[in-house]
Coordinates of C-alpha atoms and ligand atoms in Angstrom, one line a residue:
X1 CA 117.8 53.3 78.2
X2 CA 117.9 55.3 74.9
X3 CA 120.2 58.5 75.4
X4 CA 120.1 61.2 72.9
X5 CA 122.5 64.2 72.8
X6 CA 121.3 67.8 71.7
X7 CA 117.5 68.4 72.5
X8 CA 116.6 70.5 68.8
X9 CA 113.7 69.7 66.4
X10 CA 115.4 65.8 65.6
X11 CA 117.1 65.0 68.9
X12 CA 113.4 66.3 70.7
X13 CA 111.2 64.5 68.2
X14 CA 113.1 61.7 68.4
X15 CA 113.1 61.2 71.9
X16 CA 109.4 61.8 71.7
X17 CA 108.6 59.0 69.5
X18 CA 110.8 56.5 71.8
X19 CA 109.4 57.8 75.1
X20 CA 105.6 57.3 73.9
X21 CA 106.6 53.6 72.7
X22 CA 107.7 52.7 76.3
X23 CA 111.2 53.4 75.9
X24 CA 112.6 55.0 79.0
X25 CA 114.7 58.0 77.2
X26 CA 117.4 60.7 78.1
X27 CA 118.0 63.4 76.6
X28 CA 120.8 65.6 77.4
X29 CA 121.0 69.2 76.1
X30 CA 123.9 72.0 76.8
X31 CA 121.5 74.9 75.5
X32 CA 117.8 75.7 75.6
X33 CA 115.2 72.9 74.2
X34 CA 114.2 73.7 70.7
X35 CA 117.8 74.1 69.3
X36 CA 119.2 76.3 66.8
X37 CA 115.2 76.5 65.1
X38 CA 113.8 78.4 68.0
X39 CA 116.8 79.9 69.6
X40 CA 118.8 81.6 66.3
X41 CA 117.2 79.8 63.1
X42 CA 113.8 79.8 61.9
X43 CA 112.3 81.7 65.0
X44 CA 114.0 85.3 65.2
X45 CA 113.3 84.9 61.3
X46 CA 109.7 84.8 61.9
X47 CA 109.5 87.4 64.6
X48 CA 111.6 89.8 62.6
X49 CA 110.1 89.2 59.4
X50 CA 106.6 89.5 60.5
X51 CA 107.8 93.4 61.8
X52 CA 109.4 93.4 58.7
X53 CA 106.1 92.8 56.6
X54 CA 104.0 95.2 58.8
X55 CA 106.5 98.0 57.7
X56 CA 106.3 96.8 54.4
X57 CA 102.5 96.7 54.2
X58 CA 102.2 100.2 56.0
X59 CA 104.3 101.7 53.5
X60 CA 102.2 100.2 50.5
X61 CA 99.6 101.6 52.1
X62 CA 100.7 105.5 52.4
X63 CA 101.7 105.3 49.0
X64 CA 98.0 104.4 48.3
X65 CA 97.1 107.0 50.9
X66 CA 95.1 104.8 52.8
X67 CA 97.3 105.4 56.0
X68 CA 99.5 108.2 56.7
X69 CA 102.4 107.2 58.9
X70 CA 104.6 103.9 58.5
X71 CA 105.8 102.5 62.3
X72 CA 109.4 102.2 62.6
X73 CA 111.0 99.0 64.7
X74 CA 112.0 99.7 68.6
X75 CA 114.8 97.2 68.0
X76 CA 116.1 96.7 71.4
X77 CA 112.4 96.2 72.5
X78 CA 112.0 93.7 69.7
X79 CA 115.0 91.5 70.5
X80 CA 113.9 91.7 74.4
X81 CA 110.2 90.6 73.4
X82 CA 111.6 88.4 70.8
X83 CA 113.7 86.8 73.4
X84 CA 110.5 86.7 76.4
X85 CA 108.5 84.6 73.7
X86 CA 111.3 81.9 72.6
X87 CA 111.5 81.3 76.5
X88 CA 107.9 80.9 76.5
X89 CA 108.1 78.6 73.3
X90 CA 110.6 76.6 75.1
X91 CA 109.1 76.5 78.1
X92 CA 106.3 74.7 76.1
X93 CA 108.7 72.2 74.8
X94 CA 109.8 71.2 78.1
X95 CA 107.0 70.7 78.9
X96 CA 105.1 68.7 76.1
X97 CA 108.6 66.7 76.0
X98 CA 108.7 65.5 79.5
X99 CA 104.8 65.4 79.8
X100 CA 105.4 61.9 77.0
X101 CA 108.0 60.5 79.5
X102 CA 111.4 61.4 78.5
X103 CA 114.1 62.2 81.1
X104 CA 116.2 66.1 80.1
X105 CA 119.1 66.5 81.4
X106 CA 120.1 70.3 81.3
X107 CA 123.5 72.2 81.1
X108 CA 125.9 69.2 80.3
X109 CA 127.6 68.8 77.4
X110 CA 126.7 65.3 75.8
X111 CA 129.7 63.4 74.1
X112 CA 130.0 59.9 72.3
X113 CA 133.3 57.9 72.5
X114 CA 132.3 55.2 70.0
X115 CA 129.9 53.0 71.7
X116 CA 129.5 55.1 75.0
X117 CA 127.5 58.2 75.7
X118 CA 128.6 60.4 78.2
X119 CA 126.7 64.2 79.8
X120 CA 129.8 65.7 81.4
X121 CA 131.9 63.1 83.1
X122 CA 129.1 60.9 83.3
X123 CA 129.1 57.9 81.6
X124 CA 125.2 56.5 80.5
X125 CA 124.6 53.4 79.7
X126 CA 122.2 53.3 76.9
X127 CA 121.3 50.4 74.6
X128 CA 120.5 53.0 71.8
X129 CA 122.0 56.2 71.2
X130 CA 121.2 59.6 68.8
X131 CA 123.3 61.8 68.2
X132 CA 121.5 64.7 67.1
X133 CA 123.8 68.0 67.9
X134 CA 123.0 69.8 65.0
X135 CA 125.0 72.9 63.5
X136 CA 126.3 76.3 64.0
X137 CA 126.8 79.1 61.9
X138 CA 130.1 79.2 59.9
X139 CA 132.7 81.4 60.3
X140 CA 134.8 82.1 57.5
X141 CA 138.5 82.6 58.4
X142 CA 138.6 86.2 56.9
X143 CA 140.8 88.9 58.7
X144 CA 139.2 90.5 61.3
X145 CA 136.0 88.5 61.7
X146 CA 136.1 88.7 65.5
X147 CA 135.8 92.5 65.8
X148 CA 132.4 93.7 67.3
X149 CA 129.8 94.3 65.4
X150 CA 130.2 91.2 63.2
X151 CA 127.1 89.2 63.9
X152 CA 125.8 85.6 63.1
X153 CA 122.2 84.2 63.7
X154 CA 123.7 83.2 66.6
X155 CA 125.0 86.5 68.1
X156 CA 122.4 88.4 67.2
X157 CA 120.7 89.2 70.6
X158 CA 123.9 91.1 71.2
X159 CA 123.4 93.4 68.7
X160 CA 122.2 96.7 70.7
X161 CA 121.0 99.1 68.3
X162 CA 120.2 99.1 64.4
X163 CA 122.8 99.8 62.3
X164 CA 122.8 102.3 59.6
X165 CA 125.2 100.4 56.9
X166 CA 125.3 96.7 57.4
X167 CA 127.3 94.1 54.6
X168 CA 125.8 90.7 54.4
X169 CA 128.3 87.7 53.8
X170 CA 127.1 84.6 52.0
X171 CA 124.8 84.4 49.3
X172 CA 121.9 82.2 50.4
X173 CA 118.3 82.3 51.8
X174 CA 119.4 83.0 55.0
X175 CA 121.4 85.9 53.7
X176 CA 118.2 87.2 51.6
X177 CA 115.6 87.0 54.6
X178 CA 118.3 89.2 56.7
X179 CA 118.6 91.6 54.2
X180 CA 114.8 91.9 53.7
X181 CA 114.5 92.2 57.6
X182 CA 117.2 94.4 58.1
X183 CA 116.6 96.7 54.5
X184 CA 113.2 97.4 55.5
X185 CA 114.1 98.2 59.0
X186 CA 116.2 101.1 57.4
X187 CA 119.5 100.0 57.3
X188 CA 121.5 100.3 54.3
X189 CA 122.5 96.8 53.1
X190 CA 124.6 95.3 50.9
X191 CA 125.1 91.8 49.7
X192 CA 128.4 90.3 49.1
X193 CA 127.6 87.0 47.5
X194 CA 131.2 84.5 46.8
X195 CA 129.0 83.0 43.9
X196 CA 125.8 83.4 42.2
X197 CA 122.8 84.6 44.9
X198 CA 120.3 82.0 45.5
X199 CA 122.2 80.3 42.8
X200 CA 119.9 76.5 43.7
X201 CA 116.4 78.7 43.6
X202 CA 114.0 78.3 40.6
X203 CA 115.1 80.8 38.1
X204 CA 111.5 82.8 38.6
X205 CA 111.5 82.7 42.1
X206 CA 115.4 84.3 42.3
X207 CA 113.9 87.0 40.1
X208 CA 111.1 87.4 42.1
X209 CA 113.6 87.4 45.5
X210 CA 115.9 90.0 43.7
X211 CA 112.4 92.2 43.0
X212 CA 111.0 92.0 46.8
X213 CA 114.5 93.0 47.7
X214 CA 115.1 96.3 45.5
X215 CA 116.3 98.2 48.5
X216 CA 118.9 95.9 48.5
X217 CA 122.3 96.3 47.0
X218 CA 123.4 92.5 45.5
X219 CA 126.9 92.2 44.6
X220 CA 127.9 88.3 43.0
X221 CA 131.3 86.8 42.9
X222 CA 132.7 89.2 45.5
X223 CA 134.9 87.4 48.2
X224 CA 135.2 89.2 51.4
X225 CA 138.9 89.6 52.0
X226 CA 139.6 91.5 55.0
X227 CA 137.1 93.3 57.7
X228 CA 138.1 96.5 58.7
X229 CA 138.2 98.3 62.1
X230 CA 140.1 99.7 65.3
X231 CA 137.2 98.6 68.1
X232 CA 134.6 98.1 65.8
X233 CA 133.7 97.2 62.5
X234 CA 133.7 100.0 60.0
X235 CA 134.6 98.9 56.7
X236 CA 134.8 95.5 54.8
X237 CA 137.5 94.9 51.4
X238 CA 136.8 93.6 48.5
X239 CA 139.3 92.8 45.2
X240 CA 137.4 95.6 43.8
X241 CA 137.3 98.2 46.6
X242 CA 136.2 98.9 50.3
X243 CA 132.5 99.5 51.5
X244 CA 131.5 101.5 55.0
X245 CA 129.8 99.4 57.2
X246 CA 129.0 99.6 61.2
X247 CA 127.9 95.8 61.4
X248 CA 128.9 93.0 59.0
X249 CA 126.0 89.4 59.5
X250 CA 127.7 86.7 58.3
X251 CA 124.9 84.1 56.5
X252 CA 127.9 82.2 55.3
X253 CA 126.2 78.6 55.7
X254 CA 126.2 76.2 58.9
X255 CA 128.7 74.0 60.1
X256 CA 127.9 70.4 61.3
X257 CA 128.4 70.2 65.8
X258 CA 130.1 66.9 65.4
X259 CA 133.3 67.4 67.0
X260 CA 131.8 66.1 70.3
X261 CA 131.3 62.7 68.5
X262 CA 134.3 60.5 68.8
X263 CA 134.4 57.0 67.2
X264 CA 131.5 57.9 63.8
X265 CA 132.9 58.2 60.7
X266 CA 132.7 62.1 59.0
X267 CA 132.2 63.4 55.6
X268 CA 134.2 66.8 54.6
X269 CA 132.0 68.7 56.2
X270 CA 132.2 67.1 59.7
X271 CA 128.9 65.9 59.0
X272 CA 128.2 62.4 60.1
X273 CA 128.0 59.7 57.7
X274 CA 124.5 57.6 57.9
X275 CA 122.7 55.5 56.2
X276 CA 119.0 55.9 54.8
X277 CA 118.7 54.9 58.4
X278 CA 119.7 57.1 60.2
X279 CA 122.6 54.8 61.4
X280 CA 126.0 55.0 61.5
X281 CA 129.2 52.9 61.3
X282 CA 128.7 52.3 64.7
X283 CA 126.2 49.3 66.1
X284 CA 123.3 51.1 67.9
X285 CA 124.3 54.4 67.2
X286 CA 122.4 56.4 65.1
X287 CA 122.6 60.2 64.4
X288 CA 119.9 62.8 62.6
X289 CA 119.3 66.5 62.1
X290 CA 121.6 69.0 60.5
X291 CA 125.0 66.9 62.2
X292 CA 124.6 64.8 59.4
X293 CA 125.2 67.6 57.0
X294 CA 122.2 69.6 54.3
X295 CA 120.0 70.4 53.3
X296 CA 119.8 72.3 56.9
X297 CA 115.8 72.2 57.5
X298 CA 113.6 71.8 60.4
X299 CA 111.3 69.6 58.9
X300 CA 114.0 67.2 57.6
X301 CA 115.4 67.0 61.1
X302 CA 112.5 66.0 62.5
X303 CA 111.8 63.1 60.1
X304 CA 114.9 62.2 60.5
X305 CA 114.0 61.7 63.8
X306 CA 111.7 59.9 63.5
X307 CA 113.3 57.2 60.8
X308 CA 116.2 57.5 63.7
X309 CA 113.6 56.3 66.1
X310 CA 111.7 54.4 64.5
X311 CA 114.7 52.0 63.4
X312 CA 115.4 51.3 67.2
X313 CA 112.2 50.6 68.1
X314 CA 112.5 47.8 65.1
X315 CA 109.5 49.5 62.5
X316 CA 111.8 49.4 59.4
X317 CA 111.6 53.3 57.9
X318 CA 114.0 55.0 55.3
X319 CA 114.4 58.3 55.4
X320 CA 113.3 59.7 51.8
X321 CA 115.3 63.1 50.1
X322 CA 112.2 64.0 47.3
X323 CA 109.1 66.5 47.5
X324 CA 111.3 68.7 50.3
X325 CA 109.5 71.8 50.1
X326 CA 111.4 74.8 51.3
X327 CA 110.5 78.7 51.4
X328 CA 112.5 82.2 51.7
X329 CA 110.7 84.5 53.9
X330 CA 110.5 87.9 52.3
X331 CA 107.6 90.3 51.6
X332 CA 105.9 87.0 51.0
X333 CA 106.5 83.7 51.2
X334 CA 109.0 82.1 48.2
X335 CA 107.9 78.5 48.6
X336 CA 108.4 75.9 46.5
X337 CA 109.1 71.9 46.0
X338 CA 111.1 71.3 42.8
X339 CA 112.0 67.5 42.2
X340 CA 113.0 67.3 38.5
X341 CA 112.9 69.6 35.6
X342 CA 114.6 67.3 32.6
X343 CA 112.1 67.0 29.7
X344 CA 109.1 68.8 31.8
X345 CA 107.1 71.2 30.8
X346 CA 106.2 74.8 32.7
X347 CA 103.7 77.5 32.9
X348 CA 104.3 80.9 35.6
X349 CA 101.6 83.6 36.8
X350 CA 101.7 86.2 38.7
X351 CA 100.1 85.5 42.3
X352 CA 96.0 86.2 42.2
X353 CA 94.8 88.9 44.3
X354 CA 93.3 88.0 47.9
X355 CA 93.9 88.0 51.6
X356 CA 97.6 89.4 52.2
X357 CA 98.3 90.7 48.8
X358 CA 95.0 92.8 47.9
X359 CA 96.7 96.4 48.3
X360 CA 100.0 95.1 46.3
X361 CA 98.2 95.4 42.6
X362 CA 98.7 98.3 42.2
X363 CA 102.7 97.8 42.6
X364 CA 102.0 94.5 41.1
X365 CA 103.7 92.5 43.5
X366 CA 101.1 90.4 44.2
X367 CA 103.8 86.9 43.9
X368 CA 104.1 84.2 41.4
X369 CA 102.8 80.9 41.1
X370 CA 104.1 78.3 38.5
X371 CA 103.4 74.4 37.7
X372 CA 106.2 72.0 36.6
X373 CA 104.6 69.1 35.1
X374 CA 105.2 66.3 32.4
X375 CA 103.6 67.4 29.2
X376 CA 102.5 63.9 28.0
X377 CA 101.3 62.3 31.7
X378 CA 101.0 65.3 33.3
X379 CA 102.9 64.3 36.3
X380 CA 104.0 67.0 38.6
X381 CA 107.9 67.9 38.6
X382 CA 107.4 70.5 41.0
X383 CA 105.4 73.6 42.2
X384 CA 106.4 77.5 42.9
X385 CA 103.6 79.3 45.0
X386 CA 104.9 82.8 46.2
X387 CA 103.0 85.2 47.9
X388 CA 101.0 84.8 51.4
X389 CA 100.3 81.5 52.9
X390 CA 103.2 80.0 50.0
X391 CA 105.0 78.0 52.6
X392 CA 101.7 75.9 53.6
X393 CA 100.8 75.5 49.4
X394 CA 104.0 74.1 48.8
X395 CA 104.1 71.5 51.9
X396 CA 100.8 70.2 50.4
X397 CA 101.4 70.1 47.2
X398 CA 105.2 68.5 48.5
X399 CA 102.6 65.7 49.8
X400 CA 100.6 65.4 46.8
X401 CA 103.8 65.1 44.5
X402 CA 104.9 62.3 47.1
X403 CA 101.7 60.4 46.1
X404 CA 102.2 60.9 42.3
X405 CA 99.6 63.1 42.0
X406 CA 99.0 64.6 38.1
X407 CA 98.3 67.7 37.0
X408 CA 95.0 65.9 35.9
X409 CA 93.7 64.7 39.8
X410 CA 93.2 68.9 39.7
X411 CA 89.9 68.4 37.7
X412 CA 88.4 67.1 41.5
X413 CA 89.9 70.6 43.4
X414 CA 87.6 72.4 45.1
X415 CA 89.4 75.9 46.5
X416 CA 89.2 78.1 49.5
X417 CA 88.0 81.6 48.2
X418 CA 89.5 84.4 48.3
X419 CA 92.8 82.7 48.8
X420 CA 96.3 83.5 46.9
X421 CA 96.7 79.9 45.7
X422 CA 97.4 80.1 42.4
X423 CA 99.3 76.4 41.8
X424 CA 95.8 74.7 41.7
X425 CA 94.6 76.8 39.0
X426 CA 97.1 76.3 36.8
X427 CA 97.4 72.5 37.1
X428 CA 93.7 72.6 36.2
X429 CA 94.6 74.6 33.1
X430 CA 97.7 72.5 32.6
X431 CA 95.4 69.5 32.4
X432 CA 92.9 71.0 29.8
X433 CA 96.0 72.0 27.4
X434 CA 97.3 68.1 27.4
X435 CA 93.8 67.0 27.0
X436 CA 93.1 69.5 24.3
X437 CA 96.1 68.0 22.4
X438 CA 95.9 64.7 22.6
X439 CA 92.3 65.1 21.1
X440 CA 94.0 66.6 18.4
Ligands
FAD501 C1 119.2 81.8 60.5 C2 118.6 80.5 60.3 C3 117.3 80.4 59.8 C4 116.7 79.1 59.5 N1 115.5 79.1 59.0 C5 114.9 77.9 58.7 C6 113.6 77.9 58.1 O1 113.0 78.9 57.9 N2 113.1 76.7 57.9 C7 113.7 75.5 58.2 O2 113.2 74.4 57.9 N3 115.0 75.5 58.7 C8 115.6 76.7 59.0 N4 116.8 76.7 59.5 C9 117.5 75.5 59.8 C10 117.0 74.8 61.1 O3 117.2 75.7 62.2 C11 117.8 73.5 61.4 O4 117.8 72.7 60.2 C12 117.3 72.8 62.6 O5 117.3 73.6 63.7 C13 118.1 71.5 62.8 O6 117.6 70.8 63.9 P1 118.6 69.9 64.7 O7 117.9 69.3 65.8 O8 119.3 68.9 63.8 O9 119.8 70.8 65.2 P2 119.8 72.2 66.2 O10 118.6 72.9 66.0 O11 121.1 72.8 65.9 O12 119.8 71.5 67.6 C14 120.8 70.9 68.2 C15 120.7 70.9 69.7 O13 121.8 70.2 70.2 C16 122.3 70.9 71.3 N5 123.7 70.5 71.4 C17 124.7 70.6 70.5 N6 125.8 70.0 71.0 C18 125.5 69.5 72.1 C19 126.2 68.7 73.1 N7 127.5 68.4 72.9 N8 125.6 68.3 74.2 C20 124.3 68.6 74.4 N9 123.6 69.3 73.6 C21 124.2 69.7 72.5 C22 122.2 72.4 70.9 O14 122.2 73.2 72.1 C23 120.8 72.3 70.2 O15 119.8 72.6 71.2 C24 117.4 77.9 59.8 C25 118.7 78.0 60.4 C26 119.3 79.3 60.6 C27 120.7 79.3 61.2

């Protein structure tokens, strides 16, 4: 038996793979299937973003005059739907998981103790084990973080109403797609970064984040120092002052759940140490998925998973760290898959017009796209495609880059149209200024 602890996108893949090669697998989970991705991550993103944009778009359009009233959110009866639909999502995980033959066990908490696994008190034999208990939220230990009204992604369903003044803490993409959500929702909100914001993002694409989030006040190298309150949140200090707020959301990073693994040896973080693997110190113990530390992404979990898996089941796979592509969800999506910029060229447009981003001309936010690519081969450093449908440009054009694709294979490209890909476009123009000069 293969037992696997924590049933999110790598421990469920994972067990997957193993269960539809014959393995007989168990998979014990304390929470709901689907992990921190459905249940607090990428999810209530999605579903609160999506309001977000309609608001957005609505008020576009009464600026334009082409409507005349802009919807405002029924919070409580979001987070209820919001909530009826992960079950449903979950549900369908269950589902699809023990439909390819893997055993769940619910409610326990899953441990290792070196070479054993354990759900509860009970030990499980298992030839093969993954650890795969993913993060949390961090909490920083600032003064008065446990009042009410401070909120993670975690908490969140326990928020009952919207608040009027709300102070982000953490500088990051999960701190920007918050703001954006909770801005255009009406709240007042204010970012208070420790360091730069989105300080790893493209240089264009943090300009472009900073535009889409104008109703957004960004404050940089501002540590939190103490959170303020009798019952309740109502202020938060800074070294340069205090700032009103009725709800502080902490986006302060994630924390690797690897306490419950006794035995595996841990970086700083907690996270566990593996190898390109997946395995760790331990023989036959193998761990994947955001316990083994960033970059904290779905998509990496899962293939992590699968290397995990695939390594037991003896088909030799490494798990490879280029061509990520990643996104930050605002008015549109802020995609892109940057490997190297050393020695590379660049050229930036805005985002053409089309479906999702017709009735922004006029304001001009219509998104960006850029190319990153060697100016003698023409080899692709990396992409930027912002505006609707960037996330699913980017994951192509991560797969493209994985296959050494040039800037020149664009010549071939046949498009959708209308579309708001702009990346193929300029690599075709890319290509004709390299030619150009090395005629020359
Ligand atoms: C607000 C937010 C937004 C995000 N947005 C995105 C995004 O847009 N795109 C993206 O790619 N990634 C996003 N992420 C990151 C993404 O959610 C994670 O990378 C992903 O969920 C990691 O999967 P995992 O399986 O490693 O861990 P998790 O999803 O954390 O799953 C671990 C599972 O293990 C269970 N578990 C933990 N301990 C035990 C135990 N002792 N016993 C039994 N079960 C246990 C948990 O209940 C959970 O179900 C976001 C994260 C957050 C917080």
């Amino acid at each position: 038996m293969i037992v696997i602890l924590g049933g999110g996108p790598a421990g469920r893949i994972a067990s997957i793979r193993l269960a539809t090669a014959g393995k007989q697998v168990t998979l014990v989970e304390h929470g709901g299937i689907g992990g921190q991705c459905l249940h607090s991550g990428c999810m209530p993103v999605c579903a609160l973003n999506d309001v977000a944009r309609l608001i957005h778009a609505a008020g576009e359009l009464r600026t334009l005059g082409v409507v005349d009233t802009v919807p405002a959110p029924d919070f409580p009866v979001l987070l209820k739907k919001m909530g009826e639909i992960q079950q449903k999502i979950a549900s369908i995980l269950d589902e699809e998981t023990r439909s390819a033959g893997v055993e769940i066990i619910y409610g326990k908490t899953g441990r290792l103790s070196g070479r054993t696994a354990y759900a509860g008190d009970e030990e499980l034999r298992a030839e093969a084990i993954i650890a795969a208990t993913g993060s949390r939220p961090s909490v920083p230990a600032i003064p008065g973080i446990d009042l009410p009204g401070v909120f993670t992604s975690k908490t969140l369903p326990g928020m009952k109403g919207l608040p009027s003044k709300m102070v982000i803490i953490g500088g990051s993409v999960v701190a920007a797609e918050f703001a954006y959500i909770f801005s255009t929702f009406g709240c007042e909100v204010t970012i208070l970064s420790r360091s730069t914001f989105l300080k790893e993002t493209d240089k264009h694409l943090r300009s472009l984040a900073i535009r889409e989030l104008a109703g957004v006040t960004i404050r940089e190298n501002i540590p939190v120092i103490l959170i303020m309150g009798e019952d309740r949140v109502t202020s938060v200090r800074t070294p340069e002052g205090e700032l009103e707020a009725d709800a502080v959301f902490l986006a302060a990073g994630l924390v690797p759940n690897s306490e419950v693994l006794d035995g595996v040896k841990k970086g700083l973080l907690g996270e566990v140490v593996v190898d390109n693997r997946m395995r760790t110190n331990i023989a036959d113990v193998y761990a994947c998925g955001d316990v083994v530390g960033p970059p904290y992404l779905t998509p990496v979990a899962r293939h992590q998973g699968i290397v995990a898996a695939d390594n037991i089941l003896g088909i030799p796979r490494v798990m490879d760290y280029a061509n990520i592509p990643r996104s930050i969800s605002l008015t549109h999506e802020l995609a892109y898959c940057i490997n190297e910029t050393g020695g590379m060229g660049s050229i930036a447009i805005p985002g053409p017009a089309g479906p999702g981003s017709f009735w922004s001309v006029p304001s001009g936010q219509t998104g960006m796209a850029k190319v990153i690519f060697d100016p003698e081969s023409g080899d692709l450093g990396g992409i930027c495609a912002a505006g609707p449908g960037g996330g699913l440009i980017a994951g192509y054009m991560a797969f493209i880059m994985k296959k050494h694709f040039s800037v020149h294979d664009f010549e071939e490209f046949i498009e959708v149209h209308p579309s708001t890909d702009g990346v193929y476009g300029l690599a075709k123009y890319a290509s004709s200024v390299i030619k150009k000069r090395n005629k020359t």
